[in-house]
Coordinates of C-alpha atoms in Angstrom, one line a residue:
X1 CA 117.1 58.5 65.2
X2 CA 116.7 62.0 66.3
X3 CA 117.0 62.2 70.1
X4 CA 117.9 66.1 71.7
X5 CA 119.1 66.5 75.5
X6 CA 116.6 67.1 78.2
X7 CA 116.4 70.9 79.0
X8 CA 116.8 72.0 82.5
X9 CA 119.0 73.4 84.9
X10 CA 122.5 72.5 86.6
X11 CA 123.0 69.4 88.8
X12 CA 125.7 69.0 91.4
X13 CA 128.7 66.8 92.3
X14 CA 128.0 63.3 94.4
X15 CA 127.6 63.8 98.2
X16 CA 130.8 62.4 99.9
X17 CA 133.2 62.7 102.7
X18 CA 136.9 62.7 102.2
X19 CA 139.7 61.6 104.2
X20 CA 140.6 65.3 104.1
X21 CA 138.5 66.5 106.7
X22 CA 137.5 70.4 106.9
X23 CA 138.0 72.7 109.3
X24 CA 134.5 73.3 111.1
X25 CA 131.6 71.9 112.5
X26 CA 129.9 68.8 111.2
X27 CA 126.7 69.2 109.2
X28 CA 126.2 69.5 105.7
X29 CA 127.5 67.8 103.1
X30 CA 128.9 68.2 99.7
X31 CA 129.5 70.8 97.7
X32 CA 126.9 73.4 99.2
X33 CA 126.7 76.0 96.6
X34 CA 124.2 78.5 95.1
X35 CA 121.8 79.7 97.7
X36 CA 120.0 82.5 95.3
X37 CA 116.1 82.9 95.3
X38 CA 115.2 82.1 91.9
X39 CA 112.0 81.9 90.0
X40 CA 111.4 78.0 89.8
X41 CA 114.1 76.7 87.9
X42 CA 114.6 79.9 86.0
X43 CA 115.0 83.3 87.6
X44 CA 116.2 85.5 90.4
X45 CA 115.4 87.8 93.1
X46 CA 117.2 90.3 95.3
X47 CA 118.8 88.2 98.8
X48 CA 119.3 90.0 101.9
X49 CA 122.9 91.7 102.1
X50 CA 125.7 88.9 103.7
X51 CA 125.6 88.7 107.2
X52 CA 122.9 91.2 107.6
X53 CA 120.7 90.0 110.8
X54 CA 117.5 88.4 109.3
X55 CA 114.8 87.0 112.4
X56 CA 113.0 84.8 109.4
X57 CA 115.9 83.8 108.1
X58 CA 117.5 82.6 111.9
X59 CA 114.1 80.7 112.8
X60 CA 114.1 78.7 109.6
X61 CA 117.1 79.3 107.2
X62 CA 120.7 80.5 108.0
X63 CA 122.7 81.2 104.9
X64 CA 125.0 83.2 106.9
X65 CA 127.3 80.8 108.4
X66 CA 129.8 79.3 106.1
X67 CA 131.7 76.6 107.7
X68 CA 128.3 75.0 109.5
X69 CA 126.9 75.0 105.5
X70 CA 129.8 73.6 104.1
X71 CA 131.0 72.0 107.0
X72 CA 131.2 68.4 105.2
X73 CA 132.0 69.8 101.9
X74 CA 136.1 68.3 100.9
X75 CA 138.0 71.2 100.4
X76 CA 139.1 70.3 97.2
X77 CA 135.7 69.6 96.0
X78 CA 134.6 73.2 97.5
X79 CA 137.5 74.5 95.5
X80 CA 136.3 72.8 92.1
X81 CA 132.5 73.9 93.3
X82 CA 133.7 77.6 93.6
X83 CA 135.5 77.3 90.4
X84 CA 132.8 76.4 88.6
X85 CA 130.3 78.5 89.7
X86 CA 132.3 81.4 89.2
X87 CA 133.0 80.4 85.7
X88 CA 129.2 79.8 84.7
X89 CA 128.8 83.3 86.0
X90 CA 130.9 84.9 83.3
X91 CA 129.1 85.0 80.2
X92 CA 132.0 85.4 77.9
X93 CA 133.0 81.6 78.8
X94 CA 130.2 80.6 78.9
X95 CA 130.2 82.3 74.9
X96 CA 133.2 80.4 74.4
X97 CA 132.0 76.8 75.5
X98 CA 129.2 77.1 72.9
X99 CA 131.9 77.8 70.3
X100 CA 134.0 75.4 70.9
X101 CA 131.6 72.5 71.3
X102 CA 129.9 73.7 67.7
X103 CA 133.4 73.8 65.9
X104 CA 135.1 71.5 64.0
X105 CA 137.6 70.6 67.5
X106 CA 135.2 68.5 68.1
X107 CA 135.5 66.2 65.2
X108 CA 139.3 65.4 65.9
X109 CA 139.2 62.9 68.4
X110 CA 142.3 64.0 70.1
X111 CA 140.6 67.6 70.6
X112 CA 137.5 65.8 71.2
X113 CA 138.9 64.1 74.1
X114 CA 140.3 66.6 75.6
X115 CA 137.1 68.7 75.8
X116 CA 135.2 65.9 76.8
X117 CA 137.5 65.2 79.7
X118 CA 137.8 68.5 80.8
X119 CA 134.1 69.1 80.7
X120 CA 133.7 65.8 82.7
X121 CA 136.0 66.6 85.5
X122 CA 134.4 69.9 85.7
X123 CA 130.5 70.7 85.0
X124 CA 129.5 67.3 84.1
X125 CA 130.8 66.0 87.8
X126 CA 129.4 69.1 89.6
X127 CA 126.1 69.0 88.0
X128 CA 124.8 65.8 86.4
X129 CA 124.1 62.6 88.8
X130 CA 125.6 60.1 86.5
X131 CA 125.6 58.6 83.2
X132 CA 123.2 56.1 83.6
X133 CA 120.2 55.0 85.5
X134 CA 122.0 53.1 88.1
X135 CA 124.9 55.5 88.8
X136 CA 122.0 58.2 89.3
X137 CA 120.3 55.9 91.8
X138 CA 124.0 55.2 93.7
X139 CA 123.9 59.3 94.0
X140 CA 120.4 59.3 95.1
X141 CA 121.4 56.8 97.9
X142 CA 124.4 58.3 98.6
X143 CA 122.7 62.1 99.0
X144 CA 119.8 61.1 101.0
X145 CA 122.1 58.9 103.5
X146 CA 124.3 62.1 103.5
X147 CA 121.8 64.9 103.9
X148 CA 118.4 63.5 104.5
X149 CA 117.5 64.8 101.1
X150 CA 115.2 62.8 98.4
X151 CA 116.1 62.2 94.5
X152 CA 113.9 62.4 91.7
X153 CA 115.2 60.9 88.8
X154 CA 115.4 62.6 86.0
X155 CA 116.5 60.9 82.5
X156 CA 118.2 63.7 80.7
X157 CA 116.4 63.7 77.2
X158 CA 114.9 66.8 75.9
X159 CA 112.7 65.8 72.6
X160 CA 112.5 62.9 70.1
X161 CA 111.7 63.3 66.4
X162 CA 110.6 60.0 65.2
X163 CA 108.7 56.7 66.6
X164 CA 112.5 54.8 67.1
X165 CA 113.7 58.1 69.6
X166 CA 110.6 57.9 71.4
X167 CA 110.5 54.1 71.3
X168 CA 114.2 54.2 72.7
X169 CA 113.6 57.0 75.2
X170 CA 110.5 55.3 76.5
X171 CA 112.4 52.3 77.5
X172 CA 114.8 54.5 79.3
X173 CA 112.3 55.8 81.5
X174 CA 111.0 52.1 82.3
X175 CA 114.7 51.8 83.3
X176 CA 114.4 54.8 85.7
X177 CA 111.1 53.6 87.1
X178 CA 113.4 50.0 88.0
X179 CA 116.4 52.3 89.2
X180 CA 113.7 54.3 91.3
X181 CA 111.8 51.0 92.8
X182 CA 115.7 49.4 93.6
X183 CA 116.1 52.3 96.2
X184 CA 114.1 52.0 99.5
X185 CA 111.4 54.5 99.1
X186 CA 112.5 57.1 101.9
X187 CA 115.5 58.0 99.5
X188 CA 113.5 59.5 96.8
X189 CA 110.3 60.8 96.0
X190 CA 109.5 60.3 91.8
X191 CA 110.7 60.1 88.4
X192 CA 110.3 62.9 85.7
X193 CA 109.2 62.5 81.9
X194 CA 109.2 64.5 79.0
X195 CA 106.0 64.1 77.3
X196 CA 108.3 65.5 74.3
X197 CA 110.8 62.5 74.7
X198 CA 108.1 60.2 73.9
X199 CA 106.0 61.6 71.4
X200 CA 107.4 63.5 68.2
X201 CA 107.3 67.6 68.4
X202 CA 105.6 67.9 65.2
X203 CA 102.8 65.8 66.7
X204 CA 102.4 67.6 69.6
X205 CA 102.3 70.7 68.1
X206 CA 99.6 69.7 65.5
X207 CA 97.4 68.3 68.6
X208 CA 97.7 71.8 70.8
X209 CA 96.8 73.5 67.3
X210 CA 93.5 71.1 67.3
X211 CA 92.5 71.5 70.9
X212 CA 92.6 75.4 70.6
X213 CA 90.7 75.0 67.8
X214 CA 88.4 72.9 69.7
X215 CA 88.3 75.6 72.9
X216 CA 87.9 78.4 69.7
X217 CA 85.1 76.6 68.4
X218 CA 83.0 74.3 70.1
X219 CA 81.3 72.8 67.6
X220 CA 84.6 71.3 66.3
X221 CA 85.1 68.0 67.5
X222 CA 88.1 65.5 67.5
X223 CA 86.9 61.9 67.4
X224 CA 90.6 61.1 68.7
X225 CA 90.0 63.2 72.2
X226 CA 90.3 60.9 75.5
X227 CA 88.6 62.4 78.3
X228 CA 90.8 64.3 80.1
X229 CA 90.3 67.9 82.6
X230 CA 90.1 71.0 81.2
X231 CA 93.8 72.7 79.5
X232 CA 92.3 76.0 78.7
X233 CA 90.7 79.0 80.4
X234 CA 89.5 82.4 79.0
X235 CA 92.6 83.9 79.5
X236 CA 94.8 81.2 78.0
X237 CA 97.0 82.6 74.7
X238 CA 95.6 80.9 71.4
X239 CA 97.3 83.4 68.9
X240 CA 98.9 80.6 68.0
X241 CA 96.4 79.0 65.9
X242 CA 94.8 81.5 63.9
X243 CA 93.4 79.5 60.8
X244 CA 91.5 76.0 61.5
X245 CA 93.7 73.2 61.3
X246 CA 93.7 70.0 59.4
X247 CA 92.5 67.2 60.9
X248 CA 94.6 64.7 61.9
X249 CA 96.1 62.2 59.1
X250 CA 95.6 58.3 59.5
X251 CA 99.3 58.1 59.6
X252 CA 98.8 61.1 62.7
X253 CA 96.4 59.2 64.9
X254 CA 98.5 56.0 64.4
X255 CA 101.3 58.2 65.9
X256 CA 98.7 59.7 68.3
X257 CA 97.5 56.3 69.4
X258 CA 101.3 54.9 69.8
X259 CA 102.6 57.9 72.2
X260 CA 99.7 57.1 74.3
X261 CA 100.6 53.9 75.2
X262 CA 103.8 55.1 75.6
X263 CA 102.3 57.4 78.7
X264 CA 100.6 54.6 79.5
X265 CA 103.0 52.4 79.6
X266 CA 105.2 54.5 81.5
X267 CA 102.3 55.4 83.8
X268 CA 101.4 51.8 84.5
X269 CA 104.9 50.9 85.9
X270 CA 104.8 53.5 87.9
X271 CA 101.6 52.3 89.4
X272 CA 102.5 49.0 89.8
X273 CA 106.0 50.2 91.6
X274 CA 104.4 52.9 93.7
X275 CA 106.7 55.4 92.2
X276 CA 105.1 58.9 92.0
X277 CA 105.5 60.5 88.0
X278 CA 106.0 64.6 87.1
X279 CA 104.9 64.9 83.6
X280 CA 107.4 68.3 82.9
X281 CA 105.9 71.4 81.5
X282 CA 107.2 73.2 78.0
X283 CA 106.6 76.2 75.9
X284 CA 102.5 77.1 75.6
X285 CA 103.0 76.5 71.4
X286 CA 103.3 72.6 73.2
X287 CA 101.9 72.6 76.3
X288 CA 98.4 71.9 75.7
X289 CA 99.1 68.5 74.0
X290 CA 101.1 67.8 77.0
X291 CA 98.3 68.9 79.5
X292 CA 96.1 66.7 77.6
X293 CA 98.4 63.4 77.6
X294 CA 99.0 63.7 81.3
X295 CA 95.2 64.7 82.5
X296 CA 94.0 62.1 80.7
X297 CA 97.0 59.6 81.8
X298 CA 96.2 61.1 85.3
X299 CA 92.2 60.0 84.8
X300 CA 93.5 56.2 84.4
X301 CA 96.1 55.9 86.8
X302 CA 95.6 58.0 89.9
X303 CA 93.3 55.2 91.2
X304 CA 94.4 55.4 94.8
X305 CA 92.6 57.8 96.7
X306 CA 95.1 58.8 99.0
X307 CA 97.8 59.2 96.6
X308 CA 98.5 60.2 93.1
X309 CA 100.9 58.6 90.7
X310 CA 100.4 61.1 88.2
X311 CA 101.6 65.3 88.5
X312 CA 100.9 67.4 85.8
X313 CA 103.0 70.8 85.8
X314 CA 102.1 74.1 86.2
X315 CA 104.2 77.3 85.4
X316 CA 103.6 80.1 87.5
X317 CA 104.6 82.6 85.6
X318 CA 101.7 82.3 82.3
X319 CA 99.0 84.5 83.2
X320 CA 96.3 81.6 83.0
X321 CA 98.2 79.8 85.2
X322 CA 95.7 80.7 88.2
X323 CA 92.8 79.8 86.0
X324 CA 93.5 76.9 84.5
X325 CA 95.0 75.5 88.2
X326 CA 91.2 75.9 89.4
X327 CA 89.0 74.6 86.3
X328 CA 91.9 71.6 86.3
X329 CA 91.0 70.7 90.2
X330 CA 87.3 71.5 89.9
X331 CA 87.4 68.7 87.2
X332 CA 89.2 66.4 89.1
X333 CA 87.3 66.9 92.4
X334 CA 84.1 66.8 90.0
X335 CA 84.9 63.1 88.5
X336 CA 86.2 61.9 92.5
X337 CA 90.2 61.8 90.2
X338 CA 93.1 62.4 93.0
X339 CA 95.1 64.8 91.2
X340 CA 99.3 65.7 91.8
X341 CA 100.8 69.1 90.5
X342 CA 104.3 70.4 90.3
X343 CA 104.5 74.2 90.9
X344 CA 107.1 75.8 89.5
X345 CA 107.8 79.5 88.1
X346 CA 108.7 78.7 84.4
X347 CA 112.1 78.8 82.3
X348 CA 111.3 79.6 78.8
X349 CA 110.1 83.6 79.1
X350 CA 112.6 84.2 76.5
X351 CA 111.4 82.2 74.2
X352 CA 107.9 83.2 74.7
X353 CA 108.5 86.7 74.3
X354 CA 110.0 85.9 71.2
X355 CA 107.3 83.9 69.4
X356 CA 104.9 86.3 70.9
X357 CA 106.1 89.7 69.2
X358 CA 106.7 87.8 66.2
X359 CA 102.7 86.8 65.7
X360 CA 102.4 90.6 66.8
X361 CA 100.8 89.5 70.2
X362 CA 101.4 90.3 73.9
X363 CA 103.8 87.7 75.7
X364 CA 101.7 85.0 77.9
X365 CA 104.2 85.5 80.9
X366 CA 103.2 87.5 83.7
X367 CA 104.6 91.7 82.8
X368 CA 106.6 91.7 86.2
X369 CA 108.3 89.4 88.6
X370 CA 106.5 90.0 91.6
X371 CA 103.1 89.4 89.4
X372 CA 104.7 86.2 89.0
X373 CA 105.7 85.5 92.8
X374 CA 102.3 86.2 93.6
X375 CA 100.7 83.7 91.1
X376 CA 103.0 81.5 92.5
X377 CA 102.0 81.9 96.2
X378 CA 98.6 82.1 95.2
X379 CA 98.5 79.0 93.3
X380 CA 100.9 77.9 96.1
X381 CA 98.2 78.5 98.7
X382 CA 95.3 77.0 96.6
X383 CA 96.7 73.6 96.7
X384 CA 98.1 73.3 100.1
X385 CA 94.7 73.9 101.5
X386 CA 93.3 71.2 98.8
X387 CA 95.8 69.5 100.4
X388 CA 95.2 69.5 103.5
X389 CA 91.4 69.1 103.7
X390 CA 92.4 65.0 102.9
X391 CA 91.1 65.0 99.1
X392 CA 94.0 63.0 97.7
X393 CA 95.7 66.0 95.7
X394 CA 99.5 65.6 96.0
X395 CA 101.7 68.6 95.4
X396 CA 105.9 69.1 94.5
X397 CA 106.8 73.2 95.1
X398 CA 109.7 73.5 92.8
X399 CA 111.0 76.8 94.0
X400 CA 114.7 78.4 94.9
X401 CA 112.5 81.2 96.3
X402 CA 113.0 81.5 100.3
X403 CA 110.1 83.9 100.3
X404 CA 107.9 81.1 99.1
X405 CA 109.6 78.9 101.4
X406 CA 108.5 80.7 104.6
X407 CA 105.4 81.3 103.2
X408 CA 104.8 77.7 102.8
X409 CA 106.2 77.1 106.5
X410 CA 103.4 79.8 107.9
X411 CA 100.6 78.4 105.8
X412 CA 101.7 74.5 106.9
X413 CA 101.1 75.8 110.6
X414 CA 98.0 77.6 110.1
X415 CA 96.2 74.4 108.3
X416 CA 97.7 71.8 110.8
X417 CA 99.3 70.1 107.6
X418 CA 101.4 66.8 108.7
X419 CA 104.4 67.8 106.6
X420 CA 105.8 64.4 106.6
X421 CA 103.2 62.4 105.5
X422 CA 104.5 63.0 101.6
X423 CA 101.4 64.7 99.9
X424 CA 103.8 67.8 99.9
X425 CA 107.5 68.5 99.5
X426 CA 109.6 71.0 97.8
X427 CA 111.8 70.5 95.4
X428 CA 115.1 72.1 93.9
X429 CA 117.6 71.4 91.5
X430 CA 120.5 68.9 92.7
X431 CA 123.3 71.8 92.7
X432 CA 121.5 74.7 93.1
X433 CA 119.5 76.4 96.7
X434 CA 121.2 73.2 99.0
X435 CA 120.9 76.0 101.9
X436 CA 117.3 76.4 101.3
X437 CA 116.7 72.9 100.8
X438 CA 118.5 72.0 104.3
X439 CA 116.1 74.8 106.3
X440 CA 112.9 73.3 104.4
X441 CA 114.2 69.8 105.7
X442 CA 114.9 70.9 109.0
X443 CA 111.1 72.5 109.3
X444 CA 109.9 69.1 109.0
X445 CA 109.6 69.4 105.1
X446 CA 109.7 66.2 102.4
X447 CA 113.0 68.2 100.1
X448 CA 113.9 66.4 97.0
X449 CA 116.7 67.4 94.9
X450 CA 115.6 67.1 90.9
X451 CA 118.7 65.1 89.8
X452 CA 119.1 64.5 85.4
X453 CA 121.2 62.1 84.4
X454 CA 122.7 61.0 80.8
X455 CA 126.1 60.3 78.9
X456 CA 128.6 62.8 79.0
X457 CA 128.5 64.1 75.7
X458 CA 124.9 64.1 75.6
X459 CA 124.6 66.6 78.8
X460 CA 127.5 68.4 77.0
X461 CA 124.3 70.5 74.8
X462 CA 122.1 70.6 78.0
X463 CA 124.8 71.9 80.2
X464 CA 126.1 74.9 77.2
X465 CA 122.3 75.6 77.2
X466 CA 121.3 76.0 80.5
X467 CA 124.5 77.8 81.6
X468 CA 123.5 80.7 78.8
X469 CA 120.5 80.9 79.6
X470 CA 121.1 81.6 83.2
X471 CA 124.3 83.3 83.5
X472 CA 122.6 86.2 83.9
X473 CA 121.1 84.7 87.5
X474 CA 124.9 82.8 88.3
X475 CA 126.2 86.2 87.9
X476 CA 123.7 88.0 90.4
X477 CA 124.4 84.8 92.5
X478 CA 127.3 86.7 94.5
X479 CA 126.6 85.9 98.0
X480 CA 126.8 82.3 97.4
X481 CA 130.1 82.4 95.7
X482 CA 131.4 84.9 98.4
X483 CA 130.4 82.4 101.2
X484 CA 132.1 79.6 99.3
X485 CA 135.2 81.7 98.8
X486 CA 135.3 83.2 102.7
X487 CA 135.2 79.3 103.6
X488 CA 138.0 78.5 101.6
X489 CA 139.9 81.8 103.5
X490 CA 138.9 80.3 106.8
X491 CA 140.1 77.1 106.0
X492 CA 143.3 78.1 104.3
X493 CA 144.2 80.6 107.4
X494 CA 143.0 77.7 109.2
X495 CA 145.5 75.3 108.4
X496 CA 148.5 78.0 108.7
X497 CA 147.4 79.0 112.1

């Protein structure tokens, strides 16, 4: 069986008090760290200069006073949290982690050991929420009874290859779903699937080559298509199907057929538990198979009118992002579907860029980052007034970006929207922006903290992974490092004084 890690981006350690109290002012908890405004889960932008007055920041978000932020935070877990932060920042070790897990250390078990247990103590304990589902649902618990702050369960698995991975991986996220329904339902707010966990790549690729096909030429039709909302718009990149495809083989559909019940499946004990589900978004050569499988999942299952159980994802920073938002929700308001999306920036412009240039075509990600801020707000804006006008749409904003934070606050005022009522919360990554997600919770906010989970050595590859490809944003992440490190000065002059 061929099973890869679930890619996304650092976790944090469990939410606890110590008997080693700190010096300071009891509020939050844990190891408060990275505050920076980032594109989704992906990028950043510039923060104001430490300690610089801010009036939006003092009416909704304070990320100037250290000891009331890590107020709760052990001191020797805020030394362990500084520690590693600092070193995920330094692209060099982060160099040298991806080394030594891909050598031949790791196949003497002595060596093995050793990296594994330093890893564990380290990364694995600040970021992940636990090896399994149970242990993820304990730091859910423990979090929210801490903080106020929700879980959504994430099962760390990035992409199966063959029926028995996605057979295997399925199961886990029925396991989730049980873990999820165990907790009362104020402590967390959904589960997250991978539609590449549960259906082989090589599949999904071959059906995003057929639908753009299909969008190419209308008058080629797939007698395997389920109805599902639009996944295309005039601006949306097909360069990557040039030639028309084959149609599927027997042996294809039979696959086809199989990771739909999957969904289904997976979507039907969510229903019956009342447990929201993301569907997670991936690179455009994938993403329409995956729009597909979770509109059409989304047709079947969103049968209560005031809530979805099904959220599709969509990434900011694609050009058609806008587009395809509106011809998605004109469908679903068309056929009376409530519909849920997760709004986030994106996290795989490298990658893009890449296959892009190499087919001689211009990149489908926005040219500029404040194009993409404002496709973000814009889209942002869209559905909080669909929201609010009582039409059933749900929405998670998945941002690290404070701007977009405020933004949301204003916009929440100026439509009346009952921010409690759960059809929309933000969202950041358990570890990362805890600042932010503390001032969205104290405006009256739903905040839920996306929290993976897996064994050890199989975050080891999604840890290495997400560390390169944002050390680059750790390392412009200074202010939240120099808060951490002037708390640790306060306390240690503190307890000499």
């Amino acid at each position: 069986m061929a099973t890869r890690l679930l890619r996304t981006n650092f976790i944090r350690r469990p939410y606890r008090f110590s008997a080693l109290k700190p010096v300071g002012p009891p509020t939050v908890t844990a190891s408060t760290a990275v505050v920076p405004e980032i594109l989704s889960f992906g990028q950043q932008q510039t923060e104001p200069p430490l300690h610089q007055p801010n009036e939006a920041n003092h009416h909704d978000i304070d990320l100037t006073d250290q000891a009331r932020l890590f107020a709760s935070v052990p001191t020797s877990d805020l030394f362990r949290s500084t520690a590693v932060l600092h070193a995920a920042a330094i692209g060099p070790m982060v160099d040298l982690g991806s080394w030594v897990m891909s050598s031949k250390l790791m196949d003497a078990s002595v060596t093995r050991g050793m990296v594994l247990g330093l890893v564990k103590g380290t990364f694995y304990d600040h970021f992940c929420a636990g090896e399994d589902a149970n242990a993820a649902a304990k730091r859910v618990k423990s979090v929210y009874e801490a903080t106020g702050l929700k879980g959504m369960l994430v099962y760390g698995v990035e992409h199966a290859d063959d029926a028995a991975s996605c057979d295997d991986n399925m199961h886990q996220f029925l396991r989730t779903i049980e873990a999820a329904k165990s907790l009362p339902t104020s402590h967390f707010s959904s589960v997250v699937v991978k539609i590449t966990a549960i259906c082989p790549i090589s599949l999904l690729k071959r059906v995003s080559d057929l639908l753009r096909w299909e969008y190419k030429s209308p008058n080629f039709k797939l007698s395997w298509k389920l109805k599902s909302f639009p996944v295309f718009s005039d601006s949306s990149p097909l360069y990557h199907t040039n030639t028309e495809p084959e149609p599927l083989t027997a042996e294809e559909e039979r696959e086809l057929e199989a990771a739909h019940k999957r969904i289904q499946d997976i979507c039907r004990k969510c229903q019956e538990s009342n447990v929201p589900l993301l569907v997670d978004a991936e690179d455009t050569i994938l993403q329409p198979a995956i729009d597909y499988m979770a509109y059409s999942s989304a047709i079947l299952f969103n049968a209560d009118k005031d809530r979805p159980i099904v959220y599709n994802t969509i990434q900011a920073y694609l050009r058609d992002a806008g587009e395809r938002l509106h011809l998605a929700v004109r469908e679903a308001e068309k056929e009376n579907v409530p519909m849920g999306f997760k709004l986030v920036r994106g996290a795989y412009m490298s990658s893009e860029a890449r296959l892009a240039d190499s087919l001689g075509c211009k990149s489908p990600v926005h040219d500029t980052i404040q194009n993409t801020h404002a496709c973000y707000n814009d889209c942002m804006t869209f559905l909080m007034e669909k929201a609010s006008n009582g039409s059933g749409f749900g929405v998670v904003l998945a941002t690290h970006n404070a701007d977009s934070g405020r933004l949301a606050l204003r916009k929440a005022s100026e439509l009346g929207i009952d921010k409690e009522n759960g059809k929309i919360e933000f969202a950041q990554l358990y570890g990362m922006s805890d600042a932010l997600s503390f001032g969205l919770k104290r405006a009256g906010f739903n905040v839920s903290k996306y929290m993976p989970f897996g064994p050890v050595e199989t975050a080891i590859p999604y840890l290495l992974r997400r560390a390169y490809e944002n050390r680059g944003m750790m390392a412009t992440g200074a202010n939240d490092r120099q808060l951490m490190r002037m708390e640790l000065k306060r306390r240690l002059v503190a307890g000499f004084s």
